[in-house]
Amino acid sequence: QVQLVESGGGVVQAGGSLRLSCAVSGRIFGITNIGWYRQAPGKQRELVARISSSSTNYGDSVKGRFAISRDNAGNRMYLQMNSLKPEDTAVYYCKITDLGLDFWGQGTQVTVSS
């Protein structure tokens, strides 16, 4: 019943910016973690950004360029992506952890052209 829906993906030129959003709906009781992950063809899924109760973490390849945030109600999260590079091309997924369970969106494609 919990649903996560990403939006904001698309094609952008290298050096440009893009903002992804993730809408969360359903029976949410207590989110302890939110995050963004990505997966490129032939590669493992990797951490992009994550917010927990104690810290915010970024993947090494995006640190200093991307920023994760959430709205006051906690029902929407964002990923601001700046200075995009072709190697950022991937399917981006949002994830929440609620009562110890992980819930994933279906992903949104981001393509960075050179």
CSV table of C-alpha atoms in Angstrom, one decimal:
chain,number,residue,atom,x,y,z
A,1,GLN,CA,0.0,0.0,0.0
A,2,VAL,CA,3.0,2.3,0.5
A,3,GLN,CA,3.9,4.0,-2.8
A,4,LEU,CA,6.9,6.0,-3.8
A,5,VAL,CA,6.7,7.8,-7.2
A,6,GLU,CA,9.7,9.6,-8.6
A,7,SER,CA,9.5,12.5,-11.1
A,8,GLY,CA,11.7,15.1,-12.6
A,9,GLY,CA,14.0,12.8,-14.7
A,10,GLY,CA,14.8,13.5,-18.3
A,11,VAL,CA,17.6,14.5,-20.6
A,12,VAL,CA,20.0,17.3,-19.6
A,13,GLN,CA,23.2,18.7,-21.0
A,14,ALA,CA,26.5,18.1,-19.2
A,15,GLY,CA,27.1,20.9,-16.7
A,16,GLY,CA,23.3,21.5,-16.3
A,17,SER,CA,21.1,20.9,-13.3
A,18,LEU,CA,18.1,18.7,-12.6
A,19,ARG,CA,15.8,18.3,-9.6
A,20,LEU,CA,14.2,15.0,-8.8
A,21,SER,CA,11.3,14.6,-6.4
A,22,CYS,CA,9.7,11.6,-4.8
A,23,ALA,CA,6.1,11.6,-3.5
A,24,VAL,CA,5.4,9.2,-0.7
A,25,SER,CA,1.8,7.9,0.1
A,26,GLY,CA,0.1,5.2,2.0
A,27,ARG,CA,0.3,4.0,5.6
A,28,ILE,CA,3.5,5.6,6.9
A,29,PHE,CA,4.1,5.4,10.6
A,30,GLY,CA,7.6,6.5,11.3
A,31,ILE,CA,10.3,7.1,8.6
A,32,THR,CA,13.8,6.6,10.0
A,33,ASN,CA,15.7,6.9,6.7
A,34,ILE,CA,15.2,8.4,3.3
A,35,GLY,CA,17.6,8.2,0.4
A,36,TRP,CA,18.3,8.2,-3.3
A,37,TYR,CA,20.1,5.5,-5.2
A,38,ARG,CA,21.0,5.0,-8.8
A,39,GLN,CA,21.9,2.1,-11.1
A,40,ALA,CA,23.5,2.4,-14.5
A,41,PRO,CA,23.6,-0.5,-17.1
A,42,GLY,CA,26.1,-3.1,-16.1
A,43,LYS,CA,26.7,-1.6,-12.7
A,44,GLN,CA,25.6,-2.3,-9.1
A,45,ARG,CA,23.1,0.0,-7.4
A,46,GLU,CA,25.0,2.7,-5.6
A,47,LEU,CA,24.2,5.2,-2.9
A,48,VAL,CA,23.6,8.7,-4.1
A,49,ALA,CA,22.4,10.4,-0.9
A,50,ARG,CA,20.8,9.4,2.4
A,51,ILE,CA,19.4,11.1,5.5
A,52,SER,CA,19.1,9.2,8.7
A,53,SER,CA,18.3,10.3,12.2
A,54,SER,CA,21.9,11.1,12.9
A,55,SER,CA,23.6,12.1,9.6
A,56,THR,CA,23.5,12.9,5.9
A,57,ASN,CA,25.7,10.8,3.6
A,58,TYR,CA,26.6,11.2,0.0
A,59,GLY,CA,28.2,8.9,-2.5
A,60,ASP,CA,31.8,9.8,-3.3
A,61,SER,CA,31.1,10.6,-6.9
A,62,VAL,CA,28.3,13.1,-6.2
A,63,LYS,CA,29.6,14.8,-3.1
A,64,GLY,CA,29.7,18.5,-3.5
A,65,ARG,CA,27.4,18.4,-6.5
A,66,PHE,CA,24.1,16.9,-5.3
A,67,ALA,CA,21.9,17.7,-2.3
A,68,ILE,CA,19.1,15.7,-0.7
A,69,SER,CA,16.2,17.3,1.2
A,70,ARG,CA,12.7,16.6,2.4
A,71,ASP,CA,9.6,18.7,3.0
A,72,ASN,CA,8.2,19.5,6.5
A,73,ALA,CA,5.6,16.8,6.4
A,74,GLY,CA,8.1,14.2,5.3
A,75,ASN,CA,5.9,13.0,2.4
A,76,ARG,CA,8.1,14.3,-0.3
A,77,MET,CA,11.9,14.2,-0.8
A,78,TYR,CA,14.1,15.9,-3.3
A,79,LEU,CA,17.5,15.4,-5.0
A,80,GLN,CA,19.0,18.6,-6.4
A,81,MET,CA,21.7,17.7,-9.0
A,82,ASN,CA,24.1,20.3,-10.2
A,83,SER,CA,27.1,20.2,-12.5
A,84,LEU,CA,25.8,17.0,-14.1
A,85,LYS,CA,28.3,14.7,-15.9
A,86,PRO,CA,27.6,12.0,-18.5
A,87,GLU,CA,28.6,9.4,-15.8
A,88,ASP,CA,25.6,10.5,-13.8
A,89,THR,CA,23.4,8.8,-16.4
A,90,ALA,CA,21.4,6.2,-14.6
A,91,VAL,CA,18.0,5.2,-13.3
A,92,TYR,CA,17.5,7.0,-10.0
A,93,TYR,CA,15.4,5.4,-7.2
A,94,CYS,CA,14.1,6.9,-4.0
A,95,LYS,CA,13.8,4.8,-0.9
A,96,ILE,CA,12.3,5.1,2.6
A,97,THR,CA,12.7,3.0,5.7
A,98,ASP,CA,9.5,2.8,7.8
A,99,LEU,CA,9.3,0.6,10.9
A,100,GLY,CA,12.4,-1.2,9.7
A,101,LEU,CA,11.1,-2.0,6.2
A,102,ASP,CA,12.4,-0.6,3.0
A,103,PHE,CA,10.2,0.7,0.3
A,104,TRP,CA,11.4,1.7,-3.2
A,105,GLY,CA,10.1,3.7,-6.1
A,106,GLN,CA,10.1,2.4,-9.6
A,107,GLY,CA,12.8,4.8,-10.7
A,108,THR,CA,13.2,7.7,-13.1
A,109,GLN,CA,15.7,7.9,-15.9
A,110,VAL,CA,18.3,10.6,-15.9
A,111,THR,CA,20.4,11.0,-19.1
A,112,VAL,CA,23.2,13.5,-19.3
A,113,SER,CA,24.4,14.3,-22.8
A,114,SER,CA,28.0,15.3,-23.5
